[in-house]
């Protein structure tokens, strides 16, 4: 399960292993439910700092998110490290990290951090709650001719350092870097614009998302990919037919997960020729002939 991958990222982090209390020989990271303070699996007398997280899967149409992850960090006034400091480490470990399970890839983007205090206790317990938006990147390539496959192949040919989600073979844990940005091509829509005797003409809108570990480097990669598409004006799909670029737009202000490059293109799908009628009986110049 993808929840397990997020759990492994948290518990395997060396900084959290030092900052958090130890429970059952592991850093005190829990999914949904916290164990009681008095159980015997706590290594030391204190069960703080500790962390509990939960993922709620719910598609948000406006923000295009697939879920929300909430992480609660609990500390006391006796702990050396403040919950805000631990929260900053959590944000840093998820920055640029893509997690893949089977055919889907996920990304957790930090949204906000809220502070809280529990009821008066001794020692005083307080902490922070962090919210992350979860984005899912599902495989977009379909049956041929597929404009997404053609665009993925085009970007890979012209910018081979790019890692293309849903096209390249990628590891379970993948970090977007300045040298190897992560790119995702998504089809927004397709429509049939006209049909002739031999061909059905289609129009598709594609969005290209680009992400690296640095904002300025990301802008450079966006410009490079945009320039390549503008100069060539077309890509070649798997069956050899072209995807003709009719409109191309670049927007640095778009959120990365909305896609910073938008491509509108057209391509043709050959129609099946009607079956030929076999003539079993024909008449030529008054003579009658029969096949067979």
mmCIF file of C-alpha atoms in Angstrom:
data_model
loop_
_atom_site.group_PDB
_atom_site.id
_atom_site.type_symbol
_atom_site.label_atom_id
_atom_site.label_comp_id
_atom_site.label_asym_id
_atom_site.label_seq_id
_atom_site.Cartn_x
_atom_site.Cartn_y
_atom_site.Cartn_z
ATOM 1 C CA UNK A 1 0.000 0.000 0.000
ATOM 2 C CA UNK A 2 1.108 3.566 -0.688
ATOM 3 C CA UNK A 3 0.568 4.390 3.016
ATOM 4 C CA UNK A 4 3.399 1.980 3.791
ATOM 5 C CA UNK A 5 5.750 3.802 1.420
ATOM 6 C CA UNK A 6 5.087 7.103 3.203
ATOM 7 C CA UNK A 7 5.626 5.368 6.541
ATOM 8 C CA UNK A 8 8.964 3.960 5.395
ATOM 9 C CA UNK A 9 10.140 7.414 4.293
ATOM 10 C CA UNK A 10 9.454 8.766 7.780
ATOM 11 C CA UNK A 11 10.855 5.924 9.869
ATOM 12 C CA UNK A 12 13.999 5.434 7.746
ATOM 13 C CA UNK A 13 15.041 9.084 7.950
ATOM 14 C CA UNK A 14 18.233 9.368 9.997
ATOM 15 C CA UNK A 15 17.318 12.743 11.487
ATOM 16 C CA UNK A 16 13.952 11.510 12.750
ATOM 17 C CA UNK A 17 15.634 8.426 14.183
ATOM 18 C CA UNK A 18 17.641 10.781 16.416
ATOM 19 C CA UNK A 19 14.897 13.326 17.163
ATOM 20 C CA UNK A 20 11.963 11.036 17.982
ATOM 21 C CA UNK A 21 11.445 8.662 20.873
ATOM 22 C CA UNK A 22 11.944 4.952 20.231
ATOM 23 C CA UNK A 23 9.077 2.474 20.185
ATOM 24 C CA UNK A 24 9.669 -1.227 19.563
ATOM 25 C CA UNK A 25 13.220 -0.431 18.333
ATOM 26 C CA UNK A 26 11.833 1.976 15.703
ATOM 27 C CA UNK A 27 11.402 5.765 15.690
ATOM 28 C CA UNK A 28 8.040 6.735 17.171
ATOM 29 C CA UNK A 29 6.120 7.102 13.896
ATOM 30 C CA UNK A 30 2.576 5.711 13.832
ATOM 31 C CA UNK A 31 -0.235 5.390 11.321
ATOM 32 C CA UNK A 32 -3.609 6.685 12.596
ATOM 33 C CA UNK A 33 -3.384 5.350 16.185
ATOM 34 C CA UNK A 34 -0.922 6.220 18.968
ATOM 35 C CA UNK A 35 -0.017 3.512 21.514
ATOM 36 C CA UNK A 36 -0.552 4.214 25.205
ATOM 37 C CA UNK A 37 2.280 5.939 27.055
ATOM 38 C CA UNK A 38 2.488 3.156 29.643
ATOM 39 C CA UNK A 39 2.994 0.170 27.336
ATOM 40 C CA UNK A 40 6.355 -1.533 27.591
ATOM 41 C CA UNK A 41 7.585 -1.025 24.035
ATOM 42 C CA UNK A 42 8.888 2.492 24.688
ATOM 43 C CA UNK A 43 12.673 2.396 24.955
ATOM 44 C CA UNK A 44 13.055 5.252 27.426
ATOM 45 C CA UNK A 45 10.899 6.693 30.164
ATOM 46 C CA UNK A 46 9.594 9.459 27.901
ATOM 47 C CA UNK A 47 7.343 8.703 24.918
ATOM 48 C CA UNK A 48 7.994 12.105 23.325
ATOM 49 C CA UNK A 49 8.651 13.442 20.715
ATOM 50 C CA UNK A 50 6.401 11.230 18.611
ATOM 51 C CA UNK A 51 4.550 11.405 15.334
ATOM 52 C CA UNK A 52 1.259 10.065 13.953
ATOM 53 C CA UNK A 53 0.021 10.451 10.397
ATOM 54 C CA UNK A 54 -3.098 9.716 8.395
ATOM 55 C CA UNK A 55 -3.992 9.864 4.688
ATOM 56 C CA UNK A 56 -7.514 10.685 3.569
ATOM 57 C CA UNK A 57 -8.134 9.784 -0.059
ATOM 58 C CA UNK A 58 -10.548 12.285 -1.566
ATOM 59 C CA UNK A 59 -10.344 13.921 -4.974
ATOM 60 C CA UNK A 60 -10.445 17.726 -4.860
ATOM 61 C CA UNK A 61 -11.689 18.963 -8.245
ATOM 62 C CA UNK A 62 -10.535 22.575 -7.829
ATOM 63 C CA UNK A 63 -7.025 21.790 -6.581
ATOM 64 C CA UNK A 64 -6.732 18.564 -8.615
ATOM 65 C CA UNK A 65 -5.493 16.674 -5.548
ATOM 66 C CA UNK A 66 -6.217 13.013 -4.826
ATOM 67 C CA UNK A 67 -5.866 13.099 -1.060
ATOM 68 C CA UNK A 68 -4.601 14.874 2.052
ATOM 69 C CA UNK A 69 -1.932 13.643 4.462
ATOM 70 C CA UNK A 70 -1.974 15.025 8.010
ATOM 71 C CA UNK A 71 1.049 14.559 10.289
ATOM 72 C CA UNK A 72 0.850 15.379 14.009
ATOM 73 C CA UNK A 73 4.094 15.933 15.917
ATOM 74 C CA UNK A 74 3.861 15.829 19.725
ATOM 75 C CA UNK A 75 6.520 17.260 22.043
ATOM 76 C CA UNK A 76 6.753 18.348 25.674
ATOM 77 C CA UNK A 77 8.457 21.275 27.361
ATOM 78 C CA UNK A 78 11.110 18.782 28.522
ATOM 79 C CA UNK A 79 12.237 17.904 24.969
ATOM 80 C CA UNK A 80 15.300 19.575 23.501
ATOM 81 C CA UNK A 81 13.859 19.997 20.005
ATOM 82 C CA UNK A 82 10.772 22.046 19.192
ATOM 83 C CA UNK A 83 8.020 20.506 17.029
ATOM 84 C CA UNK A 84 8.550 23.261 14.443
ATOM 85 C CA UNK A 85 12.127 22.094 13.918
ATOM 86 C CA UNK A 86 11.025 18.498 13.386
ATOM 87 C CA UNK A 87 8.296 19.725 11.020
ATOM 88 C CA UNK A 88 10.890 21.533 8.911
ATOM 89 C CA UNK A 89 12.822 18.282 8.566
ATOM 90 C CA UNK A 90 9.660 16.478 7.409
ATOM 91 C CA UNK A 91 8.976 19.132 4.765
ATOM 92 C CA UNK A 92 12.557 18.823 3.525
ATOM 93 C CA UNK A 93 12.437 15.015 3.230
ATOM 94 C CA UNK A 94 9.306 15.096 1.042
ATOM 95 C CA UNK A 95 10.531 17.950 -1.160
ATOM 96 C CA UNK A 96 10.970 16.604 -4.697
ATOM 97 C CA UNK A 97 10.226 13.000 -3.633
ATOM 98 C CA UNK A 98 8.066 10.798 -5.869
ATOM 99 C CA UNK A 99 6.881 7.423 -4.566
ATOM 100 C CA UNK A 100 5.768 4.720 -6.985
ATOM 101 C CA UNK A 101 3.507 1.753 -6.303
ATOM 102 C CA UNK A 102 2.760 -0.508 -9.261
ATOM 103 C CA UNK A 103 1.641 1.783 -12.125
ATOM 104 C CA UNK A 104 0.904 4.909 -10.058
ATOM 105 C CA UNK A 105 3.289 7.542 -8.736
ATOM 106 C CA UNK A 106 2.489 9.834 -5.797
ATOM 107 C CA UNK A 107 3.800 13.165 -4.555
ATOM 108 C CA UNK A 108 3.168 14.909 -1.215
ATOM 109 C CA UNK A 109 3.264 18.715 -1.463
ATOM 110 C CA UNK A 110 3.375 20.629 1.824
ATOM 111 C CA UNK A 111 0.367 22.943 2.279
ATOM 112 C CA UNK A 112 0.478 24.408 5.785
ATOM 113 C CA UNK A 113 1.431 23.824 9.446
ATOM 114 C CA UNK A 114 -0.852 24.584 12.419
ATOM 115 C CA UNK A 115 0.104 24.719 16.105
ATOM 116 C CA UNK A 116 -1.814 23.106 18.955
ATOM 117 C CA UNK A 117 -1.648 22.459 22.702
ATOM 118 C CA UNK A 118 -3.284 19.661 24.669
ATOM 119 C CA UNK A 119 -5.110 20.112 27.957
ATOM 120 C CA UNK A 120 -3.023 21.147 30.934
ATOM 121 C CA UNK A 121 -0.690 18.284 31.758
ATOM 122 C CA UNK A 122 2.653 17.875 33.413
ATOM 123 C CA UNK A 123 4.833 17.952 31.447
ATOM 124 C CA UNK A 124 3.048 20.286 29.010
ATOM 125 C CA UNK A 125 2.281 18.577 25.680
ATOM 126 C CA UNK A 126 2.124 20.693 22.524
ATOM 127 C CA UNK A 127 2.881 20.249 18.858
ATOM 128 C CA UNK A 128 2.089 20.962 15.228
ATOM 129 C CA UNK A 129 -0.179 19.465 12.593
ATOM 130 C CA UNK A 130 1.161 19.441 9.042
ATOM 131 C CA UNK A 131 -0.994 19.143 5.934
ATOM 132 C CA UNK A 132 0.251 17.754 2.626
ATOM 133 C CA UNK A 133 -1.660 17.593 -0.656
ATOM 134 C CA UNK A 134 -1.299 14.168 -2.288
ATOM 135 C CA UNK A 135 -1.076 14.042 -6.082
ATOM 136 C CA UNK A 136 -1.415 10.839 -8.071
ATOM 137 C CA UNK A 137 0.244 10.393 -11.482
ATOM 138 C CA UNK A 138 -1.358 7.531 -13.370
ATOM 139 C CA UNK A 139 -0.108 6.100 -16.641
ATOM 140 C CA UNK A 140 -1.488 8.209 -19.499
ATOM 141 C CA UNK A 141 -0.253 6.300 -22.524
ATOM 142 C CA UNK A 142 -3.003 4.399 -24.309
ATOM 143 C CA UNK A 143 -3.689 2.589 -27.557
ATOM 144 C CA UNK A 144 -1.888 3.695 -30.706
ATOM 145 C CA UNK A 145 -1.908 6.306 -32.097
ATOM 146 C CA UNK A 146 -1.309 7.986 -28.733
ATOM 147 C CA UNK A 147 -0.236 11.668 -28.566
ATOM 148 C CA UNK A 148 0.972 11.222 -24.971
ATOM 149 C CA UNK A 149 3.359 8.446 -26.035
ATOM 150 C CA UNK A 150 4.590 10.605 -28.906
ATOM 151 C CA UNK A 151 5.245 13.591 -26.616
ATOM 152 C CA UNK A 152 7.001 11.426 -24.018
ATOM 153 C CA UNK A 153 9.229 9.937 -26.696
ATOM 154 C CA UNK A 154 9.938 13.390 -28.147
ATOM 155 C CA UNK A 155 10.994 14.839 -24.776
ATOM 156 C CA UNK A 156 13.155 11.784 -24.051
ATOM 157 C CA UNK A 157 14.919 12.145 -27.399
ATOM 158 C CA UNK A 158 15.613 15.874 -27.095
ATOM 159 C CA UNK A 159 16.135 16.027 -23.304
ATOM 160 C CA UNK A 160 17.415 12.558 -22.308
ATOM 161 C CA UNK A 161 18.156 13.615 -18.708
ATOM 162 C CA UNK A 162 14.449 14.074 -18.010
ATOM 163 C CA UNK A 163 12.668 11.298 -16.107
ATOM 164 C CA UNK A 164 9.219 10.733 -17.591
ATOM 165 C CA UNK A 165 6.524 9.374 -15.289
ATOM 166 C CA UNK A 166 4.403 6.716 -16.938
ATOM 167 C CA UNK A 167 6.993 6.184 -19.674
ATOM 168 C CA UNK A 168 10.364 5.412 -18.090
ATOM 169 C CA UNK A 169 11.109 2.566 -15.707
ATOM 170 C CA UNK A 170 11.537 4.317 -12.357
ATOM 171 C CA UNK A 171 12.487 3.308 -8.836
ATOM 172 C CA UNK A 172 10.121 3.089 -5.881
ATOM 173 C CA UNK A 173 11.675 6.266 -4.446
ATOM 174 C CA UNK A 174 12.669 8.983 -6.894
ATOM 175 C CA UNK A 175 13.942 12.508 -6.231
ATOM 176 C CA UNK A 176 13.625 15.277 -8.802
ATOM 177 C CA UNK A 177 16.997 17.012 -9.126
ATOM 178 C CA UNK A 178 18.452 19.931 -11.074
ATOM 179 C CA UNK A 179 20.213 17.489 -13.404
ATOM 180 C CA UNK A 180 17.354 14.988 -13.692
ATOM 181 C CA UNK A 181 13.973 16.735 -13.547
ATOM 182 C CA UNK A 182 10.739 14.776 -13.381
ATOM 183 C CA UNK A 183 8.312 15.308 -16.281
ATOM 184 C CA UNK A 184 4.700 14.173 -16.573
ATOM 185 C CA UNK A 185 2.591 14.451 -19.730
ATOM 186 C CA UNK A 186 -1.167 14.325 -19.193
ATOM 187 C CA UNK A 187 -3.968 14.395 -21.739
ATOM 188 C CA UNK A 188 -6.766 16.782 -20.825
ATOM 189 C CA UNK A 189 -9.142 16.010 -23.677
ATOM 190 C CA UNK A 190 -9.573 14.743 -27.234
ATOM 191 C CA UNK A 191 -12.259 15.451 -29.813
ATOM 192 C CA UNK A 192 -13.047 14.557 -33.399
ATOM 193 C CA UNK A 193 -12.866 17.784 -35.429
ATOM 194 C CA UNK A 194 -13.642 16.382 -38.883
ATOM 195 C CA UNK A 195 -13.904 13.118 -40.769
ATOM 196 C CA UNK A 196 -13.044 12.452 -44.383
ATOM 197 C CA UNK A 197 -13.427 9.332 -46.501
ATOM 198 C CA UNK A 198 -10.046 7.947 -45.450
ATOM 199 C CA UNK A 199 -9.223 9.669 -42.143
ATOM 200 C CA UNK A 200 -10.755 10.855 -38.859
ATOM 201 C CA UNK A 201 -9.010 14.010 -37.604
ATOM 202 C CA UNK A 202 -8.584 14.317 -33.839
ATOM 203 C CA UNK A 203 -7.559 17.249 -31.655
ATOM 204 C CA UNK A 204 -5.960 16.669 -28.243
ATOM 205 C CA UNK A 205 -4.853 18.993 -25.457
ATOM 206 C CA UNK A 206 -1.780 17.917 -23.465
ATOM 207 C CA UNK A 207 -0.353 19.390 -20.259
ATOM 208 C CA UNK A 208 3.346 18.966 -19.447
ATOM 209 C CA UNK A 209 4.466 19.177 -15.819
ATOM 210 C CA UNK A 210 8.155 19.795 -15.048
ATOM 211 C CA UNK A 211 9.725 19.662 -11.584
ATOM 212 C CA UNK A 212 13.287 19.798 -10.271
ATOM 213 C CA UNK A 213 14.746 20.602 -6.855
ATOM 214 C CA UNK A 214 15.219 24.298 -7.657
ATOM 215 C CA UNK A 215 12.754 26.880 -8.991
ATOM 216 C CA UNK A 216 15.233 28.536 -11.349
ATOM 217 C CA UNK A 217 16.432 25.206 -12.725
ATOM 218 C CA UNK A 218 12.827 24.153 -13.265
ATOM 219 C CA UNK A 219 12.224 27.295 -15.336
ATOM 220 C CA UNK A 220 15.249 26.470 -17.496
ATOM 221 C CA UNK A 221 13.936 22.968 -18.169
ATOM 222 C CA UNK A 222 10.473 24.300 -18.989
ATOM 223 C CA UNK A 223 11.946 26.742 -21.499
ATOM 224 C CA UNK A 224 14.141 24.055 -23.061
ATOM 225 C CA UNK A 225 11.235 21.639 -23.582
ATOM 226 C CA UNK A 226 8.968 24.440 -24.829
ATOM 227 C CA UNK A 227 11.632 25.547 -27.324
ATOM 228 C CA UNK A 228 12.144 22.017 -28.659
ATOM 229 C CA UNK A 229 8.423 21.564 -29.298
ATOM 230 C CA UNK A 230 8.092 25.013 -30.893
ATOM 231 C CA UNK A 231 11.017 24.450 -33.278
ATOM 232 C CA UNK A 232 9.993 20.972 -34.431
ATOM 233 C CA UNK A 233 6.266 21.660 -34.534
ATOM 234 C CA UNK A 234 5.332 17.987 -34.379
ATOM 235 C CA UNK A 235 5.992 14.687 -32.660
ATOM 236 C CA UNK A 236 5.834 11.173 -34.066
ATOM 237 C CA UNK A 237 3.498 8.640 -32.497
ATOM 238 C CA UNK A 238 4.094 4.924 -32.133
ATOM 239 C CA UNK A 239 2.469 4.006 -35.461
ATOM 240 C CA UNK A 240 4.639 6.542 -37.298
ATOM 241 C CA UNK A 241 1.925 9.157 -37.829
ATOM 242 C CA UNK A 242 2.570 12.799 -36.816
ATOM 243 C CA UNK A 243 1.004 14.776 -33.995
ATOM 244 C CA UNK A 244 0.916 18.307 -35.429
ATOM 245 C CA UNK A 245 1.304 21.131 -32.903
ATOM 246 C CA UNK A 246 -1.352 23.775 -33.578
ATOM 247 C CA UNK A 247 -1.008 25.824 -30.385
ATOM 248 C CA UNK A 248 1.696 25.973 -27.713
ATOM 249 C CA UNK A 249 1.581 27.875 -24.428
ATOM 250 C CA UNK A 250 4.098 28.263 -21.603
ATOM 251 C CA UNK A 251 3.161 29.579 -18.155
ATOM 252 C CA UNK A 252 5.711 29.912 -15.372
ATOM 253 C CA UNK A 253 2.974 31.026 -12.956
ATOM 254 C CA UNK A 254 1.057 27.751 -13.139
ATOM 255 C CA UNK A 255 1.384 25.400 -10.194
ATOM 256 C CA UNK A 256 3.703 22.544 -11.238
ATOM 257 C CA UNK A 257 0.990 19.925 -10.912
ATOM 258 C CA UNK A 258 -1.322 21.829 -13.246
ATOM 259 C CA UNK A 259 1.308 21.699 -16.006
ATOM 260 C CA UNK A 260 3.474 24.633 -17.093
ATOM 261 C CA UNK A 261 3.308 23.795 -20.824
ATOM 262 C CA UNK A 262 0.050 23.299 -22.727
ATOM 263 C CA UNK A 263 0.070 21.723 -26.200
ATOM 264 C CA UNK A 264 -2.890 21.602 -28.565
ATOM 265 C CA UNK A 265 -2.311 19.314 -31.529
ATOM 266 C CA UNK A 266 -4.032 17.375 -34.272
ATOM 267 C CA UNK A 267 -3.523 13.912 -35.708
ATOM 268 C CA UNK A 268 -5.305 11.550 -38.033
ATOM 269 C CA UNK A 269 -6.625 8.041 -37.564
ATOM 270 C CA UNK A 270 -6.965 6.050 -40.759
ATOM 271 C CA UNK A 271 -10.448 4.711 -41.307
ATOM 272 C CA UNK A 272 -10.962 1.087 -42.280
ATOM 273 C CA UNK A 273 -11.500 0.577 -45.974
ATOM 274 C CA UNK A 274 -14.903 -0.901 -46.818
ATOM 275 C CA UNK A 275 -14.803 -4.585 -47.628
ATOM 276 C CA UNK A 276 -14.513 -5.293 -51.324
ATOM 277 C CA UNK A 277 -17.514 -6.936 -52.952
ATOM 278 C CA UNK A 278 -16.652 -10.144 -54.758
ATOM 279 C CA UNK A 279 -18.459 -10.370 -58.088
ATOM 280 C CA UNK A 280 -19.681 -13.891 -58.686
ATOM 281 C CA UNK A 281 -21.471 -12.995 -61.921
ATOM 282 C CA UNK A 282 -20.561 -10.277 -64.439
ATOM 283 C CA UNK A 283 -21.639 -9.403 -68.001
ATOM 284 C CA UNK A 284 -19.136 -8.086 -70.582
ATOM 285 C CA UNK A 285 -20.273 -6.948 -74.054
ATOM 286 C CA UNK A 286 -23.304 -9.143 -74.000
ATOM 287 C CA UNK A 287 -21.423 -12.198 -72.704
ATOM 288 C CA UNK A 288 -22.080 -13.628 -69.270
ATOM 289 C CA UNK A 289 -19.221 -14.933 -67.094
ATOM 290 C CA UNK A 290 -19.307 -16.496 -63.652
ATOM 291 C CA UNK A 291 -16.341 -16.665 -61.248
ATOM 292 C CA UNK A 292 -15.299 -20.112 -60.189
#
